[in-house]
Coordinates of C-alpha atoms in Angstrom, one line a residue:
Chain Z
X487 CA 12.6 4.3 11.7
X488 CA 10.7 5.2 14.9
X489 CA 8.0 3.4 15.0
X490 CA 6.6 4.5 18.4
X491 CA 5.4 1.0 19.9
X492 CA 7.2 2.1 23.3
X493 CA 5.1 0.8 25.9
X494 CA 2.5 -0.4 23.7
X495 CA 0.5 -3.7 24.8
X496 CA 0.3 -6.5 22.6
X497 CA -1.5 -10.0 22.6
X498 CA -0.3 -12.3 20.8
X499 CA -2.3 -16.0 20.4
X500 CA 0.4 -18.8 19.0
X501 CA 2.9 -17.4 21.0
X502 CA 4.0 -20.7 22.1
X503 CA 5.9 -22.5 19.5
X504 CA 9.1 -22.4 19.4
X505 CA 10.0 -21.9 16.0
X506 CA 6.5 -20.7 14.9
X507 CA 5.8 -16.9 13.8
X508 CA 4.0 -16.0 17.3
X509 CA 7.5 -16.2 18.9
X510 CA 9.0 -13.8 16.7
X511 CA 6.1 -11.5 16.5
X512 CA 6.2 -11.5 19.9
X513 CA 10.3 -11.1 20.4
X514 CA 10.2 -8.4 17.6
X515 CA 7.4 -6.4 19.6
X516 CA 8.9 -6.2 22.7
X517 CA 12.1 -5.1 21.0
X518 CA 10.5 -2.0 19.5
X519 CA 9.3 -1.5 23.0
X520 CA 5.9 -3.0 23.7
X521 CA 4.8 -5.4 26.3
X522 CA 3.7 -8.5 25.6
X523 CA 1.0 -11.2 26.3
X524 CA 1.9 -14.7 24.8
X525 CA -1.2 -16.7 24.6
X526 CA -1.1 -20.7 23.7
X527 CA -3.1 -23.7 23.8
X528 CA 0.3 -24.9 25.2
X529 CA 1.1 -22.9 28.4
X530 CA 4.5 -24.3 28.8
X531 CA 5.8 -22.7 25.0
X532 CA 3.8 -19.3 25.5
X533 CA 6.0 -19.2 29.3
X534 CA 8.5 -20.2 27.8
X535 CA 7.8 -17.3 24.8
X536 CA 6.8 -15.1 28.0
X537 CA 10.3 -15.2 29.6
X538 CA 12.7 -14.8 26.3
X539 CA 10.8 -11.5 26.0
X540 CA 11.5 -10.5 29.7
X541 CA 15.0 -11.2 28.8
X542 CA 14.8 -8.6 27.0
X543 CA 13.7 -6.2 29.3
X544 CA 10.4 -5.7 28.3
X545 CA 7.3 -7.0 30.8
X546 CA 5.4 -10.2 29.9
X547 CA 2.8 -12.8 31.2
X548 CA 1.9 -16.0 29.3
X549 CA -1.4 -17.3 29.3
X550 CA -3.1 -20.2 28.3
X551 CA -5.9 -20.5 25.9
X552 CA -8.1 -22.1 23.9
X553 CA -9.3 -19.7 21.2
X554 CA -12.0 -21.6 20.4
X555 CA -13.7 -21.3 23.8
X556 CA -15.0 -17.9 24.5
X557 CA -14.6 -18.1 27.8
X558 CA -11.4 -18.7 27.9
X559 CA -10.5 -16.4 25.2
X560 CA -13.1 -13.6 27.8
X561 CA -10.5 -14.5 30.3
X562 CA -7.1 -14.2 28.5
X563 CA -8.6 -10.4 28.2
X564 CA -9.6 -9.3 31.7
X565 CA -6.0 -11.2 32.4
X566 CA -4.4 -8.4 30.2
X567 CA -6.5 -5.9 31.0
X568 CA -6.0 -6.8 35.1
X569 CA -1.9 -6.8 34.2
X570 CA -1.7 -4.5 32.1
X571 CA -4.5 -1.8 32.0
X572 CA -4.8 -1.8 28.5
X573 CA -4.6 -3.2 25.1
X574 CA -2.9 -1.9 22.1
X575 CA -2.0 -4.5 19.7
X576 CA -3.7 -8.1 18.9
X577 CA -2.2 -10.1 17.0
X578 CA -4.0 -13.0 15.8
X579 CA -1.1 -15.5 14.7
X580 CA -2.8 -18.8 16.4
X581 CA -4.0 -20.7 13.4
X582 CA -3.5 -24.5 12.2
X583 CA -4.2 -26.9 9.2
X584 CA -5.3 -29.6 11.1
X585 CA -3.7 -32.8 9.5
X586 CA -7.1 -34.8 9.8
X587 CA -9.4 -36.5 7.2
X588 CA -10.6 -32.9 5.0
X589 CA -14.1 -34.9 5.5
X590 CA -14.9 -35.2 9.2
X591 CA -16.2 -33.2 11.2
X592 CA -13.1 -33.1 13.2
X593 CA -11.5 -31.0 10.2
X594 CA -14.2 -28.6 10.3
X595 CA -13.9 -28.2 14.2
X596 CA -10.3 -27.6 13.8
X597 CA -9.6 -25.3 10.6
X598 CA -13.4 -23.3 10.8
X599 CA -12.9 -22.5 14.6
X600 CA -9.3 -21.9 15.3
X601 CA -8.7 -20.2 12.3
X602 CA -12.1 -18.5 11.6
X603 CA -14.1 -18.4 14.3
X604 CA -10.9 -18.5 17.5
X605 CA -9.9 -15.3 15.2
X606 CA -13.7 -13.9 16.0
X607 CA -13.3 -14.2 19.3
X608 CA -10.9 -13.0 20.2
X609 CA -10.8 -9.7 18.1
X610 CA -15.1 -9.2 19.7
X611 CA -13.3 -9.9 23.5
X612 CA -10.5 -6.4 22.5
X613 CA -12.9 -4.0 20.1
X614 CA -15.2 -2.6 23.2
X615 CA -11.7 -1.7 24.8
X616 CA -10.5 -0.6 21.5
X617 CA -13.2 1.6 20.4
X618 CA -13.4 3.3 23.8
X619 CA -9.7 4.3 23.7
X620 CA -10.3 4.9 19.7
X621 CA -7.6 3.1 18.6
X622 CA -6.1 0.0 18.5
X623 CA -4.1 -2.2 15.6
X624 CA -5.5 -5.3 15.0
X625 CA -3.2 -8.1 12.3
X626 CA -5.3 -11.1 11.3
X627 CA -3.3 -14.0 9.8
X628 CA -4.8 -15.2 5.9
X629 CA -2.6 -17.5 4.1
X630 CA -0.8 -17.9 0.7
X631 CA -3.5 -20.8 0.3
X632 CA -6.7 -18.7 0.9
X633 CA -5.2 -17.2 -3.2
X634 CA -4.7 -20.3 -4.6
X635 CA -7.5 -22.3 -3.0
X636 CA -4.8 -25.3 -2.6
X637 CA -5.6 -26.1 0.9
X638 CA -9.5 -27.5 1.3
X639 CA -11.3 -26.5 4.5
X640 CA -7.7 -24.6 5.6
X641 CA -7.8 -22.3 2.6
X642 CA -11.7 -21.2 3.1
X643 CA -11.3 -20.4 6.8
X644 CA -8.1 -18.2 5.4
X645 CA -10.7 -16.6 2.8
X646 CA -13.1 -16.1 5.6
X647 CA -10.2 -14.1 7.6
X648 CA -9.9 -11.8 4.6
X649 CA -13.4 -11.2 4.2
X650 CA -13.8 -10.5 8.2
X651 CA -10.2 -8.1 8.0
X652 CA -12.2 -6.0 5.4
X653 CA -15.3 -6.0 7.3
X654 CA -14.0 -5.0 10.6
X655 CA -11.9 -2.2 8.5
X656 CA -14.9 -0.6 7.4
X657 CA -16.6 -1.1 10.6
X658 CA -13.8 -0.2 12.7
X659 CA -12.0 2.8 10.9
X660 CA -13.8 5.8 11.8
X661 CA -13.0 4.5 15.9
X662 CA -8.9 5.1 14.2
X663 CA -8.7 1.3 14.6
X664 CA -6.4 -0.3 11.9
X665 CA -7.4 -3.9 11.2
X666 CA -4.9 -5.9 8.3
X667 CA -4.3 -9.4 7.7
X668 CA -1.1 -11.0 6.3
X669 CA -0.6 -13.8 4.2
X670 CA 2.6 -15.4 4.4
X671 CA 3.9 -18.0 1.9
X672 CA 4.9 -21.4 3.6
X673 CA 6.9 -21.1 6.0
X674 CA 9.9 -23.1 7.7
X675 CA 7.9 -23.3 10.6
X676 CA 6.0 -26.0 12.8
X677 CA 3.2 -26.1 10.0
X678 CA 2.1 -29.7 9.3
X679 CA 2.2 -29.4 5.4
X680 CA 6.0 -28.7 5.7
X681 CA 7.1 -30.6 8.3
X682 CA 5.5 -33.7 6.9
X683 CA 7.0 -32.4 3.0
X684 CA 10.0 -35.0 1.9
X685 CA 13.5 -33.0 1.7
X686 CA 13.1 -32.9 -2.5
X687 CA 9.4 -31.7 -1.9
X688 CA 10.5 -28.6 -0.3
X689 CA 13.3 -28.0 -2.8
X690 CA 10.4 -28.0 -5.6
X691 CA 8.2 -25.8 -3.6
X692 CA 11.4 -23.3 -3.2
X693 CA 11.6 -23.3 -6.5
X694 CA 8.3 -22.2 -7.7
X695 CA 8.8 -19.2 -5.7
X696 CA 10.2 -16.1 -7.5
X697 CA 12.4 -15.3 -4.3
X698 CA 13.6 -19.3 -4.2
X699 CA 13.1 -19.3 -0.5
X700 CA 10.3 -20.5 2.3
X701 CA 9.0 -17.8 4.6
X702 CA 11.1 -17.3 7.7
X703 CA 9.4 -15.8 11.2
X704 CA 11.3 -12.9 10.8
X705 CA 9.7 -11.9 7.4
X706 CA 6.2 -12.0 9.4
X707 CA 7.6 -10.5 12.4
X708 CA 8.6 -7.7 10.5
X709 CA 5.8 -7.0 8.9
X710 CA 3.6 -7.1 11.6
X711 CA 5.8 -4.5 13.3
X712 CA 5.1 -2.2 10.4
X713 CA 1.4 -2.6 10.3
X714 CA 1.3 -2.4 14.1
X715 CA 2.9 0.8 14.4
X716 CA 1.8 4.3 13.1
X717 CA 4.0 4.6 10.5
X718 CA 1.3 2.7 8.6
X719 CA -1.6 4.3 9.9
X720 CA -3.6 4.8 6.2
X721 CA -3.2 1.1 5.8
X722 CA -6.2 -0.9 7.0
X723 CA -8.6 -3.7 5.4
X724 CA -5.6 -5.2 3.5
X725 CA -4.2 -8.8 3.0
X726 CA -0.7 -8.1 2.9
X727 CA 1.4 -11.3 0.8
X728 CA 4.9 -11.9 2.6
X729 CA 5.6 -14.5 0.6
X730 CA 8.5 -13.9 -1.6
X731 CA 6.2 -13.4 -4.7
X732 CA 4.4 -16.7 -4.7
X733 CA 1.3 -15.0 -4.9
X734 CA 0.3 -11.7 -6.5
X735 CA -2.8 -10.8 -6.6
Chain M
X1067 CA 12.8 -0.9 13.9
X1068 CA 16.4 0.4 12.2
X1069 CA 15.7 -0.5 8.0
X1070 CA 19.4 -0.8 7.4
X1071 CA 19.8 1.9 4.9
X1072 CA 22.7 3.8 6.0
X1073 CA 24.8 4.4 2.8
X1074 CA 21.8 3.2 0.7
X1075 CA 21.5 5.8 -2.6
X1076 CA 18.3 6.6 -4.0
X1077 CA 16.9 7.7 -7.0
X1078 CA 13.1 9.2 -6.5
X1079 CA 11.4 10.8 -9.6
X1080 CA 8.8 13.5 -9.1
X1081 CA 10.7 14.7 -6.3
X1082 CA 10.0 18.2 -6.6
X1083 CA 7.0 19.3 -5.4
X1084 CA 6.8 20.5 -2.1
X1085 CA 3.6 19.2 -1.4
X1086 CA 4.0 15.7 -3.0
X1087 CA 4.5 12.1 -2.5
X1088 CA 8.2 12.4 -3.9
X1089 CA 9.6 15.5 -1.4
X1090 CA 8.0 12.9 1.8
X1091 CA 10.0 10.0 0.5
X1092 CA 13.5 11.6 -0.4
X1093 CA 13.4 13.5 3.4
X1094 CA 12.2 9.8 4.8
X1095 CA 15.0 7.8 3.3
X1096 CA 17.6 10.5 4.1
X1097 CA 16.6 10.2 7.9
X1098 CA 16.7 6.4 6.8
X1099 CA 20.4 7.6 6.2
X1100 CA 20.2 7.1 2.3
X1101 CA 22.0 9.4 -0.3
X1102 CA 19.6 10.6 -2.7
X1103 CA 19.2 11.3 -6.5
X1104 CA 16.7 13.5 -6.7
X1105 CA 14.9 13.8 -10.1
X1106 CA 12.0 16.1 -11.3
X1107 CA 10.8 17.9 -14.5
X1108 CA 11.3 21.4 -12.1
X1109 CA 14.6 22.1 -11.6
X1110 CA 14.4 24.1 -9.2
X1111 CA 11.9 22.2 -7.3
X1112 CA 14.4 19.6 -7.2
X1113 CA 17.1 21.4 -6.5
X1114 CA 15.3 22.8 -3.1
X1115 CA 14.6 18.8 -2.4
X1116 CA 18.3 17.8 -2.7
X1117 CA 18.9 21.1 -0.5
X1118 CA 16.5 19.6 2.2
X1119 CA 18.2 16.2 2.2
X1120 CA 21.8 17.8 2.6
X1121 CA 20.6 19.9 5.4
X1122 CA 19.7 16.6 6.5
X1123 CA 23.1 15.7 6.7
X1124 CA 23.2 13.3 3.8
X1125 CA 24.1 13.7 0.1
X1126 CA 22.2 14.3 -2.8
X1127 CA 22.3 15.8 -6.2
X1128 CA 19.4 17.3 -8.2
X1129 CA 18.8 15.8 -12.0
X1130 CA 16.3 17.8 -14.0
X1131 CA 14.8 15.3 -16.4
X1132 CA 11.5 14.0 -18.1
X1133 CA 11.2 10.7 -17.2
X1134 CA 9.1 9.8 -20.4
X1135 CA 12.5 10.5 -22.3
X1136 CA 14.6 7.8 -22.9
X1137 CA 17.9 9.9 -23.9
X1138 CA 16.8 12.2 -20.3
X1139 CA 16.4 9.3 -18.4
X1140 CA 19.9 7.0 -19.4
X1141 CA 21.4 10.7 -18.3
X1142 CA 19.9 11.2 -15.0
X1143 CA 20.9 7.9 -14.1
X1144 CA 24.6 8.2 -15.4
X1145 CA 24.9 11.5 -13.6
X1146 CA 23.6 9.7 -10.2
X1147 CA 26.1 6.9 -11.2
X1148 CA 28.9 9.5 -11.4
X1149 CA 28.3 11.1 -8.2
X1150 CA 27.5 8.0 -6.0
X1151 CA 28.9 5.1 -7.9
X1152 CA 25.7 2.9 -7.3
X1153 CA 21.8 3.6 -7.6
X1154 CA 20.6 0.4 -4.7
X1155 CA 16.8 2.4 -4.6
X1156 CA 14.6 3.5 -7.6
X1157 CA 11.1 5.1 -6.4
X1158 CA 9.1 5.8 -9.4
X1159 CA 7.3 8.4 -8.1
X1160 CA 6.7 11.0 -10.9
X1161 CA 2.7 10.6 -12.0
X1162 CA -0.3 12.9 -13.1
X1163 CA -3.7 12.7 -14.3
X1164 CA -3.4 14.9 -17.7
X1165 CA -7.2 13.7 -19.7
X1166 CA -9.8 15.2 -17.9
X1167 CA -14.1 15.7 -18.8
X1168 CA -16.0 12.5 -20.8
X1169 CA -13.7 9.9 -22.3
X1170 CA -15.3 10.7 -26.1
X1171 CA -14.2 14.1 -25.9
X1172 CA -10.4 13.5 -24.9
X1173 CA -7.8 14.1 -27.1
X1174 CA -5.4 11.1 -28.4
X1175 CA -2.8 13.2 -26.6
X1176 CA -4.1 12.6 -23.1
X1177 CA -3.8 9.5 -23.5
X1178 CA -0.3 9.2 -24.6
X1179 CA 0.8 11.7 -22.1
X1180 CA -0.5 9.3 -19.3
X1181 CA 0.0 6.3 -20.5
X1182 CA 4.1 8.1 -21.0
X1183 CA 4.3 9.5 -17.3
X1184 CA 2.5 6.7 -15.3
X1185 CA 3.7 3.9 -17.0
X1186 CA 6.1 4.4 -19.6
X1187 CA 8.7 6.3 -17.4
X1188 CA 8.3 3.5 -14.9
X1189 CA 9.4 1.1 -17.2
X1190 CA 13.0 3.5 -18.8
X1191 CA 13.6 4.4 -15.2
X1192 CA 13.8 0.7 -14.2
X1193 CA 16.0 -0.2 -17.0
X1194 CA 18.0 2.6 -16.5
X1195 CA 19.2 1.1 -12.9
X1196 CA 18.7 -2.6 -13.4
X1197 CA 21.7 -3.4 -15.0
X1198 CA 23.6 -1.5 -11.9
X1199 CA 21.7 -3.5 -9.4
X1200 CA 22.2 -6.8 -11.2
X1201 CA 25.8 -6.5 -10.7
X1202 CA 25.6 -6.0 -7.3
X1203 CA 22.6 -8.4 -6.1
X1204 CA 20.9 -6.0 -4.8
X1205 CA 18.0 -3.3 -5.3
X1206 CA 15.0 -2.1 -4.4
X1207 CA 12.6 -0.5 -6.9
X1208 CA 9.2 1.1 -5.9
X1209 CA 6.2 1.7 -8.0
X1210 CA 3.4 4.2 -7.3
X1211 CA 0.3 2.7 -8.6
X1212 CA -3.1 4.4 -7.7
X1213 CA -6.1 3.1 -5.9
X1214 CA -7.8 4.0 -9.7
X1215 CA -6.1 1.0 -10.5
X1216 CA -8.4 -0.9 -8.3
X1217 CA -11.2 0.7 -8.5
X1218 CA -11.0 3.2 -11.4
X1219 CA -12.9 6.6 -11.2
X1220 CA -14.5 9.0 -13.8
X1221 CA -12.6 10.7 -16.0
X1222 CA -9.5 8.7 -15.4
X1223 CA -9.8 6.4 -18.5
X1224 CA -5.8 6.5 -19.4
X1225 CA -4.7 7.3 -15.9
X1226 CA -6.1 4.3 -14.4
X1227 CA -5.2 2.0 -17.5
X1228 CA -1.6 3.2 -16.7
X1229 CA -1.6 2.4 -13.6
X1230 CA -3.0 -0.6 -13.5
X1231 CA -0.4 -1.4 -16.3
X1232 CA 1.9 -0.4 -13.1
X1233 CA 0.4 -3.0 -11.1
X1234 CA 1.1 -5.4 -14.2
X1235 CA 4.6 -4.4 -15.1
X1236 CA 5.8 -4.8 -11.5
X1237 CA 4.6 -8.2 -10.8
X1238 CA 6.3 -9.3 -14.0
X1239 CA 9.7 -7.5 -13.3
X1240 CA 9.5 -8.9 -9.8
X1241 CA 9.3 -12.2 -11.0
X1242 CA 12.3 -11.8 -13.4
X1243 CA 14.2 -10.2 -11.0
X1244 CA 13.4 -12.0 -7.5
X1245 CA 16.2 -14.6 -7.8
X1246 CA 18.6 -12.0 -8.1
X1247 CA 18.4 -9.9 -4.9
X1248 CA 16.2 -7.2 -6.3
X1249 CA 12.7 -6.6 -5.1
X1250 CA 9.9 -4.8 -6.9
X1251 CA 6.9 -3.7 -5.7
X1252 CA 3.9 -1.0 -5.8
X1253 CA 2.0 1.1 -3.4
X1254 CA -1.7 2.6 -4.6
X1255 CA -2.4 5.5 -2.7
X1256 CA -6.1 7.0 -1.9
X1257 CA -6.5 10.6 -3.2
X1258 CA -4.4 12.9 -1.5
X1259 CA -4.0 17.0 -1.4
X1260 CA -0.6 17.2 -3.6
X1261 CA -0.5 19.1 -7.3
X1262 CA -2.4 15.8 -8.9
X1263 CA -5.6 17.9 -7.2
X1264 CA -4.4 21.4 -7.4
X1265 CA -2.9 21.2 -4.2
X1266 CA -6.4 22.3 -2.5
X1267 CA -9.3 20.4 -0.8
X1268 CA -12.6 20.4 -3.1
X1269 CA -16.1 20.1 -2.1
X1270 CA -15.0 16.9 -4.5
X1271 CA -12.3 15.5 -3.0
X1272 CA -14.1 16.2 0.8
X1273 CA -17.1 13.6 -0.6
X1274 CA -14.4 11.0 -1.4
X1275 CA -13.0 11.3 1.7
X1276 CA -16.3 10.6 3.4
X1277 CA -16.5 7.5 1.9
X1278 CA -13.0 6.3 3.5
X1279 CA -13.3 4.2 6.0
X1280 CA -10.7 5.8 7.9
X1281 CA -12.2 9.3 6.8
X1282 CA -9.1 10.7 6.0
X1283 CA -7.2 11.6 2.6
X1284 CA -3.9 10.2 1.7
X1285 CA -0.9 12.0 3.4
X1286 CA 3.0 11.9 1.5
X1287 CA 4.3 10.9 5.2
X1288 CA 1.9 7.7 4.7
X1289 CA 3.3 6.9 1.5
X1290 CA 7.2 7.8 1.8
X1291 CA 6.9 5.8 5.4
X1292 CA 5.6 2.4 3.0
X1293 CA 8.4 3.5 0.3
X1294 CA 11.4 3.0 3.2
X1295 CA 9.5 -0.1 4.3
X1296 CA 9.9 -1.3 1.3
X1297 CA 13.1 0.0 0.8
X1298 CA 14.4 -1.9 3.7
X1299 CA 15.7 -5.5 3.7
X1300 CA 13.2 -5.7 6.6
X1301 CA 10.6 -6.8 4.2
X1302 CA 12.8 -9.0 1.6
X1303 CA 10.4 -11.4 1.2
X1304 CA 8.3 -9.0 -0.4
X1305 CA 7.9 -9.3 -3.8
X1306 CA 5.5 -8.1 -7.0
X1307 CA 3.0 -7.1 -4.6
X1308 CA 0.2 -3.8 -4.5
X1309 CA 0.3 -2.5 -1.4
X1310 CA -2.6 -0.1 -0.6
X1311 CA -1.7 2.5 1.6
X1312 CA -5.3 4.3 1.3
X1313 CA -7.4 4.4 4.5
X1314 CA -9.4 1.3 3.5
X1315 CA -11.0 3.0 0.3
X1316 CA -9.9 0.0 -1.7
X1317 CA -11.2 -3.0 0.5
X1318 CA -14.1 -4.1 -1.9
X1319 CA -11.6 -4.3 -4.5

């Protein structure tokens, strides 16, 4: 299926890992045609992100940023908009658990303001370019744990990211702006939770899931290729589970 | 984004009407490059569908049936069985709204009737296929649910008990079924202008329209573009989910 993302401009934050879900948002984008800003805290993954997806002969620039300054988040847009002219697509995919005591205020810092609040700035810095074009696609990440509440400060950041997704929606939909989140299940990505899980711990969590597998970047990629395009363009406000049936709600 | 169904077959019930959610999604899969089965209560209707796929340039055959007939169903899907030699896609499509004014005043019979179309047809239709797919490790099956099964609506009572029953049934059966290659999920549509409205705009419908965020009704394309989605291994790690296709009239649910 067409879904018309030919020369369409996307940002992506998290673009930088390696073997995170930014990379193959990003890859999967710029096959369907777009062009492609990979934003990361880590500017050496996001060029390295940056120059896979001018392999494959679509344009990109990789920038670096910290989503939880505004400044630099302000920047990272008049970048795109200087490069590029416009903006299309933002995908929010920069996100982290933060593997620090749930109590201090360091775990606040981290999970409330990259996942939360970086996700609040960063959609604010694109709407007044979106709603002057009227239109724009806009994919928030949520997670499996924001369901299941199995995941502290992590999982009420993800909440919030649902709550803001609807808001937005509502906000948002009469300027034909889509705005969805996803929640993937746990993925076999850099994510601390499963990189630090022992080899029978995975095994059990693959187990509990109906589909007996963990979340690969492709399944999100995928998806966010779908809600991206027109082909879904009665879909907005939703948390969308890729998870392989770990949660239903 | 190509969905891999080249050589997929199909079975989509409700099919027929010209205007409806069914006609979108057999024409959408065929371009997808499936083979379709297409079923509908109106012959003819269904027989003009299957004519539309082939001039398509794919196959398809036309099965008259009611869905909320055991004996009809096992038929339908024994024809489709004959002709393609494998059913990999069941869309159970076919739905209406039959009680209508208060809930005191509506007959037993309205109820049975939905609670038979919306639910119970999705339910012999999936059996119908499943053992066919569980031979293979493979198959996609795709409920219609409604956004009344989020958020109800007057006069609905039985329609949105069924398909909230829809929402139900499909996480279960996609539970049961995950482990083996087969996927099941549901889409709840906002209203749209098909035959479940008379196939015109209201003063009605226009108010609930308003209250969309997106300001728009529900169009088939939306829904049949979600089906082949869906339909594809492209989203394999789907699974048991309600996905609203609806303009964002559904976000406070």
């Amino acid at each position: 299926m067409d879904f018309g993302l030919k020369d369409k401009v996307a940002i992506v934050t998290g673009a930088g890992s390696q073997i995170g879900f930014g990379k193959a948002i990003a890859l999967t984008l710029a096959k369907e045609g777009c062009d492609i800003v990979a934003a990361d805290k880590d500017l050496e993954g996001a060029e390295k992100t940056a120059a896979e997806v001018k392999a494959s002969g679509r344009k990109a620039i990789a920038v670096k940023v910290d989503i939880r300054n505004s400044d630099e988040v302000n920047e990272m847009v008049s970048t795109t908009l200087e490069e590029f002219g416009k903006i299309d697509i933002l995908v929010n995919n920069a996100g982290t658990p933060g593997m620090v005591p749930p109590t201090s205020e360091e775990a606040w810092d981290i999970n409330v303001n990259v996942n939360f609040k970086g996700t609040w700035y960063v959609t604010n810095a694109v709407i007044p370019h979106m709603r002057e074009r009227k239109s724009g696609k806009i994919v928030n990440f949520s997670s499996g744990v924001a369901r299941s509440g199995m995941g502290g400060l992590y999982a009420a950041a993800k909440e919030a990211v649902i709550g803001l997704t609807k808001a937005w929606s509502r906000e948002l939909g009469p300027s034909g702006i889509n705005v969805n989140a996803i929640a993937p299940g746990m993925g076999d990505t850099g994510f601390q939770v499963i990189v630090r899980a022992t080899p029978e711990q995975k095994e059990n969590f693959k187990k509990s899931v109906p589909m007996r597998r963990l979340t690969t970047p492709r399944d999100i990629a995928n998806t966010v290729a779908f809600l991206v395009s027109d082909v879904s363009s009665d879909i907005t406000g939703q948390t969308i589970q890729v998870d392989g049936g770990d949660f239903m709600v | 984004m190509d969905f891999g169904l080249k050589d997929k077959v199909a079975l989509v019930t409700g099919a027929g009407s010209p205007i409806g959610f069914g006609r979108a999604t057999v024409l959408t899969l065929a371009k997808e490059g499936c083979d379709i089965i297409a079923n509908d209560i109106n012959g003819e209707e269904a027989e003009q569908a299957a004519a539309e796929v082939r001039a398509l340039g794919r196959r398809a055959i036309a099965v008259k049936a009611d869905v909320t007939k055991s004996a009809e169903v096992n038929d339908m899907v024994k024809k489709g069985l004959a002709e393609f030699g494998k059913i990999d896609i069941l869309v159970n499509n076919a739905g209406h709204a039959f009680g209508h004014g208060p809930f005191a005043e509506q007959d037993e019979d309205d109820w049975d009737k939905d609670i038979n179309l919306n639910l119970k047809a999705a339910m012999l239709c999936s059996k119908a296929v499943l053992p066919n797919m569980l031979e293979r490790n493979w198959g996609k099956i795709i409920n219609i649910s409604s956004g009344a099964a989020k958020r109800g609506g007057p006069f609905v009572e039985a329609y949105g008990a069924a398909k909230s029953g829809v929402g139900g049934f499909t996480k279960s059966l996609a539970i049961s079924v995950a482990a083996q290659g087969i996927n099941v999920n549901c889409i709840a549509p906002a209203i749209a202008v098909t035959n479940f409205i008379g196939g015109k705009m209201t003063p009605g419908v226009e108010r609930m329209i308003e209250e969309i965020p997106q300001k728009r009704a529900t169009v088939p394309q939306d829904v049949a573009n979600m089906v082949a989605f869906l339909a594809s291994d492209v989203s394999s790690h789907v699974v048991g989910q309600m996905y609203s296709v609806d303009g964002g009239s559904t976000v406070t649910s």
